PDB file of C-alpha atoms in Angstrom:
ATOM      1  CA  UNK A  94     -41.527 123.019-154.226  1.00  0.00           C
ATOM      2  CA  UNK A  95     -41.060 121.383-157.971  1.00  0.00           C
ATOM      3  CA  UNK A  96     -43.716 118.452-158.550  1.00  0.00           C
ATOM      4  CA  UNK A  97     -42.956 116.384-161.685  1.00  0.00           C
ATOM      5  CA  UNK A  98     -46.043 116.034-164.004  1.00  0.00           C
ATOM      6  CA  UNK A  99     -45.155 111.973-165.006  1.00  0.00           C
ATOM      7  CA  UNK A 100     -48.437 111.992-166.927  1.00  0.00           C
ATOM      8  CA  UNK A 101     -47.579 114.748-169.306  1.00  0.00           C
ATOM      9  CA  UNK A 102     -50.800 116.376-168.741  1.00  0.00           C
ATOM     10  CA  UNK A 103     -49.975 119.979-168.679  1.00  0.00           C
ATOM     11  CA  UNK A 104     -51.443 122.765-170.614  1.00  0.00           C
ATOM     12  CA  UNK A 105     -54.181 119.899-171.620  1.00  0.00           C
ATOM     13  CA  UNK A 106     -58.084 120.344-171.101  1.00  0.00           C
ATOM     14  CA  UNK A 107     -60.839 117.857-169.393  1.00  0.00           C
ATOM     15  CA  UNK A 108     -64.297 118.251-167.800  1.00  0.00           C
ATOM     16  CA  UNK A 109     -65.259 117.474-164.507  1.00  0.00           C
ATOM     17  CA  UNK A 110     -68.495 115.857-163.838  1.00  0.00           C
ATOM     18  CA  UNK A 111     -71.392 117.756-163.947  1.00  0.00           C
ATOM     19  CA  UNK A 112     -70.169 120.170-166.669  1.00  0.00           C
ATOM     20  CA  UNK A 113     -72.755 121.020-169.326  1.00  0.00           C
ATOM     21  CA  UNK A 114     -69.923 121.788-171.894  1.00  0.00           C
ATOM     22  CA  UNK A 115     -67.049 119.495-172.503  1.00  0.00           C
ATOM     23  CA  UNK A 116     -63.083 120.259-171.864  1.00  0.00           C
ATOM     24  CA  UNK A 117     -64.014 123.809-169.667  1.00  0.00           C
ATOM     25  CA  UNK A 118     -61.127 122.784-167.616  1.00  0.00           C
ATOM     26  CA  UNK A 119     -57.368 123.439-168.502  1.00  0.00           C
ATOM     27  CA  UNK A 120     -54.753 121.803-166.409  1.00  0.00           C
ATOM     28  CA  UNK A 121     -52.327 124.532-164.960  1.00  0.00           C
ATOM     29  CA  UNK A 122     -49.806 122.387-163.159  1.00  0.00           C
ATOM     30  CA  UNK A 123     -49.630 119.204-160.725  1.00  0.00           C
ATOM     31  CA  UNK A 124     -50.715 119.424-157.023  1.00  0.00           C
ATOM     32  CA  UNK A 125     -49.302 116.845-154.098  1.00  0.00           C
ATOM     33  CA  UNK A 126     -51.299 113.679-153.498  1.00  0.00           C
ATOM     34  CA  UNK A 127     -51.939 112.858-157.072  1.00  0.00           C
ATOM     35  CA  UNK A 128     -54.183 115.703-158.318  1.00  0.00           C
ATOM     36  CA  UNK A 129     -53.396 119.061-160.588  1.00  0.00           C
ATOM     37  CA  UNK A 130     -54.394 122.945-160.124  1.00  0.00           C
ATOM     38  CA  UNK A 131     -57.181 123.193-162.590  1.00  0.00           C
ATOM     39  CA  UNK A 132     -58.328 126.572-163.939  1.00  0.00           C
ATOM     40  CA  UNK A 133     -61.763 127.342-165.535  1.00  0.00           C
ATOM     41  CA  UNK A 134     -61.882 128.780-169.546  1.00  0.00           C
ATOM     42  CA  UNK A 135     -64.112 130.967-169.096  1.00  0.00           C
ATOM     43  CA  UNK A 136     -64.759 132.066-165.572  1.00  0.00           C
ATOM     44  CA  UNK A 137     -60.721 131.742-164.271  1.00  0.00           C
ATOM     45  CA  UNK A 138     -61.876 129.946-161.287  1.00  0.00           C
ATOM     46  CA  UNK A 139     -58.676 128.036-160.070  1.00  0.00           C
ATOM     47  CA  UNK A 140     -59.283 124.575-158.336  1.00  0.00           C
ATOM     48  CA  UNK A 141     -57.768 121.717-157.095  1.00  0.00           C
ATOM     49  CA  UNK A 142     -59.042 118.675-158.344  1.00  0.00           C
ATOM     50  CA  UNK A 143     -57.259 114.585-158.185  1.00  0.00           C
ATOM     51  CA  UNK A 144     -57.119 113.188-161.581  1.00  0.00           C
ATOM     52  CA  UNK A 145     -59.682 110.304-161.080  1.00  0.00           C
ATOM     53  CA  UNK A 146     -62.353 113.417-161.074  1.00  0.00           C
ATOM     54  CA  UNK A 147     -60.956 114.191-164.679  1.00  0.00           C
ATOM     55  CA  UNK A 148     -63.422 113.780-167.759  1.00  0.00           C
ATOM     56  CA  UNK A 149     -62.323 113.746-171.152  1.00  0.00           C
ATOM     57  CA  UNK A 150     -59.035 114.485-170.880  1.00  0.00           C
ATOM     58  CA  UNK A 151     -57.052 115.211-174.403  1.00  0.00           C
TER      59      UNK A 151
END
């Protein structure tokens, strides 16, 4: 199932609170109920995540 990204937020990075380092988090693509698939820089951990949990997004 297709879910449009309104925001244009793909391919963009943010941190998540309680991240010592800033933008570790890159948005892979948009998840139902408002929130994307997030994946980790450095480790490739993969996680849902809604966008009001979003730091720093640029």
């Amino acid at each position: 199932m297709f879910i449009a990204d309104e925001l244009n937020n793909m391919a963009r990075r943010c941190s998540l609170s309680g991240d010592e380092l800033p933008r570790q988090w890159e948005v892979l693509a948009p998840a139902l109920g408002g929130g994307y698939m997030l994946r980790h820089v450095v480790t490739s951990e993969v996680r849902p995540t809604l966008l009001s949990e979003m730091r720093n997004l640029y």
